[in-house]
Amino acid sequence: MDYQTLEVTVFDVWEDGEAVKLFDLRAADGSALPPFAAGAHIDITTPDAIRQYSLCNEPAETHRYVVGVALAEASRGGSSWLHSEVQPGKRLTIGLPRNHFPVLKGAHHSVLIAGGIGVTPLLAMVYELEASQQSWELHYTARSSELAPLCKALSECAAIAKYGKVTLYQTRAEPVNRLDLASLVASADSGSHFYCCGPETLIKSFTEALDGWPLEQVHCEHFSGADVSVAEGGFTIRLARSGSSFKVPEGETILSVLQDHKVSVPCACREGICGSCEIAVLDGIPDHRDNVLSEAEKQRNNTIMACCSGALSAELVLDI
């Protein structure tokens, strides 16, 4: 369960959209990078913390990872440091790609919904779906085409696409063209899979529009952490492999208790968005508070994010 990292060099940095920079990262030793699939993200170690950024380049590329970083108004140190301090030639430590937002292979049709910087993983999906000759459509809502990141890359994709199309919605430019999620869902084929990434307001509208749609066909990725982490305690965790049992007291999380007892568990964000602390559940009912698992995955109750989730049963049996 070791957390693996990789040293990379910043090959290039360029602006793309308002307050957004793209970073081209390559292995420090010049070797090929570990492969990734569309929807994957990497951790980037900054002076203050470890932050997660989606990969937006073509998954077929093995020589680089490209991430888009929006300069957040209330930055916790990650985006502001990357924007102001990171230039070509700088060395960075990153985590290997992880993917809790994959695009389904062989789906009848994929509908991609993006808002702002949330377009980054969906651009990679466009590359992957087009390469695999799967039907797709991307709906991208932003303030304007001039301010939206990755518009040029999407336009280039749309110009040569054989299996999908791109539609841009502008909310603060003429002509105003707003995304109508309810109409989009109503007109979709019943076999379609929906994917969404963007601000929480968009994800909320997306979830409401797809209420009643089969859960296994609804996929979204959050950029913000869990609203409320479980800290009530009062349950026991049992480790199936060692047989050890630990009480989780009030004010503690599963992750903190495991670390207190010297049980090694990878962790990065500690906010329920990166997926690094995922542990398989063999018995018991988790109290899911993360923004990683889909609703369908949560209902299976066979895995848990140890940093923020708890238990609805008296005991959880973990596969560690």
mmCIF file of C-alpha atoms in Angstrom, residues 25-159:
data_model
loop_
_atom_site.group_PDB
_atom_site.id
_atom_site.type_symbol
_atom_site.label_atom_id
_atom_site.label_comp_id
_atom_site.label_asym_id
_atom_site.label_seq_id
_atom_site.Cartn_x
_atom_site.Cartn_y
_atom_site.Cartn_z
ATOM 1 C CA LEU A 25 5.369 17.436 -17.391
ATOM 2 C CA ARG A 26 7.943 14.861 -18.492
ATOM 3 C CA ALA A 27 9.976 12.222 -16.670
ATOM 4 C CA ALA A 28 13.103 13.721 -15.179
ATOM 5 C CA ASP A 29 15.212 10.880 -16.583
ATOM 6 C CA GLY A 30 13.647 11.131 -20.052
ATOM 7 C CA SER A 31 11.932 7.743 -19.838
ATOM 8 C CA ALA A 32 8.357 6.908 -20.824
ATOM 9 C CA LEU A 33 5.755 7.777 -18.215
ATOM 10 C CA PRO A 34 3.382 5.232 -16.659
ATOM 11 C CA PRO A 35 0.258 4.899 -18.835
ATOM 12 C CA PHE A 36 -3.054 6.478 -17.916
ATOM 13 C CA ALA A 37 -6.660 6.359 -19.085
ATOM 14 C CA ALA A 38 -9.010 9.294 -19.627
ATOM 15 C CA GLY A 39 -10.402 10.638 -16.362
ATOM 16 C CA ALA A 40 -7.186 10.040 -14.411
ATOM 17 C CA HIS A 41 -5.523 12.604 -12.189
ATOM 18 C CA ILE A 42 -2.127 13.022 -10.596
ATOM 19 C CA ASP A 43 -1.058 14.500 -7.276
ATOM 20 C CA ILE A 44 1.425 17.383 -7.382
ATOM 21 C CA THR A 45 3.427 18.117 -4.254
ATOM 22 C CA THR A 46 3.461 21.835 -3.457
ATOM 23 C CA PRO A 47 5.177 23.581 -0.521
ATOM 24 C CA ASP A 48 1.948 23.568 1.494
ATOM 25 C CA ALA A 49 0.210 20.322 0.552
ATOM 26 C CA ILE A 50 -0.484 17.724 -2.126
ATOM 27 C CA ARG A 51 -2.995 18.833 -4.766
ATOM 28 C CA GLN A 52 -4.849 16.829 -7.417
ATOM 29 C CA TYR A 53 -5.014 17.793 -11.108
ATOM 30 C CA SER A 54 -6.716 15.933 -13.953
ATOM 31 C CA LEU A 55 -4.700 14.860 -16.985
ATOM 32 C CA CYS A 56 -6.008 16.469 -20.170
ATOM 33 C CA ASN A 57 -3.688 15.231 -22.911
ATOM 34 C CA GLU A 58 -4.175 12.213 -25.152
ATOM 35 C CA PRO A 59 -3.949 8.989 -23.129
ATOM 36 C CA ALA A 60 -1.996 7.426 -26.002
ATOM 37 C CA GLU A 61 0.898 9.780 -25.262
ATOM 38 C CA THR A 62 3.603 8.195 -23.134
ATOM 39 C CA HIS A 63 6.152 11.004 -23.114
ATOM 40 C CA ARG A 64 4.198 13.603 -21.116
ATOM 41 C CA TYR A 65 1.394 14.471 -18.732
ATOM 42 C CA VAL A 66 -0.467 17.749 -19.260
ATOM 43 C CA VAL A 67 -2.514 19.344 -16.476
ATOM 44 C CA GLY A 68 -4.570 22.516 -16.435
ATOM 45 C CA VAL A 69 -4.420 24.658 -13.298
ATOM 46 C CA ALA A 70 -6.940 27.423 -12.626
ATOM 47 C CA LEU A 71 -5.808 30.209 -10.302
ATOM 48 C CA ALA A 72 -8.365 29.886 -7.533
ATOM 49 C CA GLU A 73 -9.538 33.045 -5.781
ATOM 50 C CA ALA A 74 -9.283 31.305 -2.416
ATOM 51 C CA SER A 75 -6.237 29.227 -3.261
ATOM 52 C CA ARG A 76 -4.919 27.018 -0.473
ATOM 53 C CA GLY A 77 -1.400 27.391 -1.870
ATOM 54 C CA GLY A 78 -1.388 24.923 -4.751
ATOM 55 C CA SER A 79 -2.613 26.893 -7.741
ATOM 56 C CA SER A 80 -1.024 30.203 -6.698
ATOM 57 C CA TRP A 81 2.382 28.552 -6.227
ATOM 58 C CA LEU A 82 2.167 26.726 -9.545
ATOM 59 C CA HIS A 83 1.147 29.929 -11.354
ATOM 60 C CA SER A 84 3.773 32.174 -9.786
ATOM 61 C CA GLU A 85 6.758 29.933 -9.098
ATOM 62 C CA VAL A 86 6.774 27.021 -11.534
ATOM 63 C CA GLN A 87 8.563 27.610 -14.833
ATOM 64 C CA PRO A 88 10.072 25.311 -17.505
ATOM 65 C CA GLY A 89 12.977 23.349 -16.102
ATOM 66 C CA LYS A 90 11.636 23.080 -12.547
ATOM 67 C CA ARG A 91 11.533 19.650 -10.932
ATOM 68 C CA LEU A 92 8.281 18.455 -9.338
ATOM 69 C CA THR A 93 7.267 15.406 -7.364
ATOM 70 C CA ILE A 94 4.018 13.829 -8.520
ATOM 71 C CA GLY A 95 1.964 10.762 -7.645
ATOM 72 C CA LEU A 96 1.286 8.087 -10.220
ATOM 73 C CA PRO A 97 -2.001 8.461 -12.146
ATOM 74 C CA ARG A 98 -5.151 7.287 -10.352
ATOM 75 C CA ASN A 99 -8.573 7.049 -11.929
ATOM 76 C CA HIS A 100 -11.969 7.131 -10.224
ATOM 77 C CA PHE A 101 -13.624 8.790 -13.219
ATOM 78 C CA PRO A 102 -13.022 6.413 -16.156
ATOM 79 C CA VAL A 103 -15.042 6.482 -19.351
ATOM 80 C CA LEU A 104 -16.851 3.215 -19.991
ATOM 81 C CA LYS A 105 -15.520 1.107 -22.826
ATOM 82 C CA GLY A 106 -18.146 0.050 -25.327
ATOM 83 C CA ALA A 107 -20.953 2.332 -24.109
ATOM 84 C CA HIS A 108 -23.732 2.976 -26.621
ATOM 85 C CA HIS A 109 -23.200 6.746 -26.352
ATOM 86 C CA SER A 110 -21.325 9.086 -23.971
ATOM 87 C CA VAL A 111 -22.587 12.554 -23.048
ATOM 88 C CA LEU A 112 -19.882 14.733 -21.497
ATOM 89 C CA ILE A 113 -20.828 17.846 -19.498
ATOM 90 C CA ALA A 114 -18.066 20.306 -18.605
ATOM 91 C CA GLY A 115 -17.927 23.616 -16.776
ATOM 92 C CA GLY A 116 -14.834 25.832 -16.674
ATOM 93 C CA ILE A 117 -11.630 24.054 -15.673
ATOM 94 C CA GLY A 118 -13.729 20.883 -15.281
ATOM 95 C CA VAL A 119 -13.204 20.366 -18.993
ATOM 96 C CA THR A 120 -9.708 18.948 -18.362
ATOM 97 C CA PRO A 121 -10.592 15.259 -17.771
ATOM 98 C CA LEU A 122 -13.340 15.423 -20.382
ATOM 99 C CA LEU A 123 -10.910 16.552 -23.081
ATOM 100 C CA ALA A 124 -8.919 13.386 -22.414
ATOM 101 C CA MET A 125 -12.190 11.454 -22.717
ATOM 102 C CA VAL A 126 -12.829 13.033 -26.115
ATOM 103 C CA TYR A 127 -9.402 11.860 -27.291
ATOM 104 C CA GLU A 128 -9.998 8.351 -25.936
ATOM 105 C CA LEU A 129 -13.558 7.971 -27.245
ATOM 106 C CA GLU A 130 -12.630 9.237 -30.688
ATOM 107 C CA ALA A 131 -9.607 6.927 -30.864
ATOM 108 C CA SER A 132 -11.754 3.933 -29.889
ATOM 109 C CA GLN A 133 -14.468 4.911 -32.408
ATOM 110 C CA GLN A 134 -17.172 5.363 -29.781
ATOM 111 C CA SER A 135 -20.127 7.727 -30.090
ATOM 112 C CA TRP A 136 -19.859 10.870 -27.918
ATOM 113 C CA GLU A 137 -20.900 14.482 -27.488
ATOM 114 C CA LEU A 138 -19.364 17.199 -25.305
ATOM 115 C CA HIS A 139 -21.340 20.121 -23.899
ATOM 116 C CA TYR A 140 -19.079 22.826 -22.452
ATOM 117 C CA THR A 141 -20.465 25.773 -20.493
ATOM 118 C CA ALA A 142 -18.269 28.805 -19.797
ATOM 119 C CA ARG A 143 -18.493 32.565 -19.582
ATOM 120 C CA SER A 144 -17.191 33.002 -23.125
ATOM 121 C CA SER A 145 -15.120 31.210 -25.726
ATOM 122 C CA GLU A 146 -12.308 33.737 -25.205
ATOM 123 C CA LEU A 147 -12.131 33.069 -21.454
ATOM 124 C CA ALA A 148 -12.728 29.312 -21.466
ATOM 125 C CA PRO A 149 -9.696 27.009 -21.118
ATOM 126 C CA LEU A 150 -8.891 24.421 -23.799
ATOM 127 C CA CYS A 151 -11.282 25.888 -26.372
ATOM 128 C CA LYS A 152 -8.607 25.716 -29.071
ATOM 129 C CA ALA A 153 -7.889 22.042 -28.372
ATOM 130 C CA LEU A 154 -11.616 21.241 -28.413
ATOM 131 C CA SER A 155 -12.108 23.136 -31.677
ATOM 132 C CA GLU A 156 -9.286 21.137 -33.251
ATOM 133 C CA CYS A 157 -10.909 17.900 -32.021
ATOM 134 C CA ALA A 158 -14.321 18.925 -33.332
ATOM 135 C CA ALA A 159 -12.883 19.782 -36.752
#
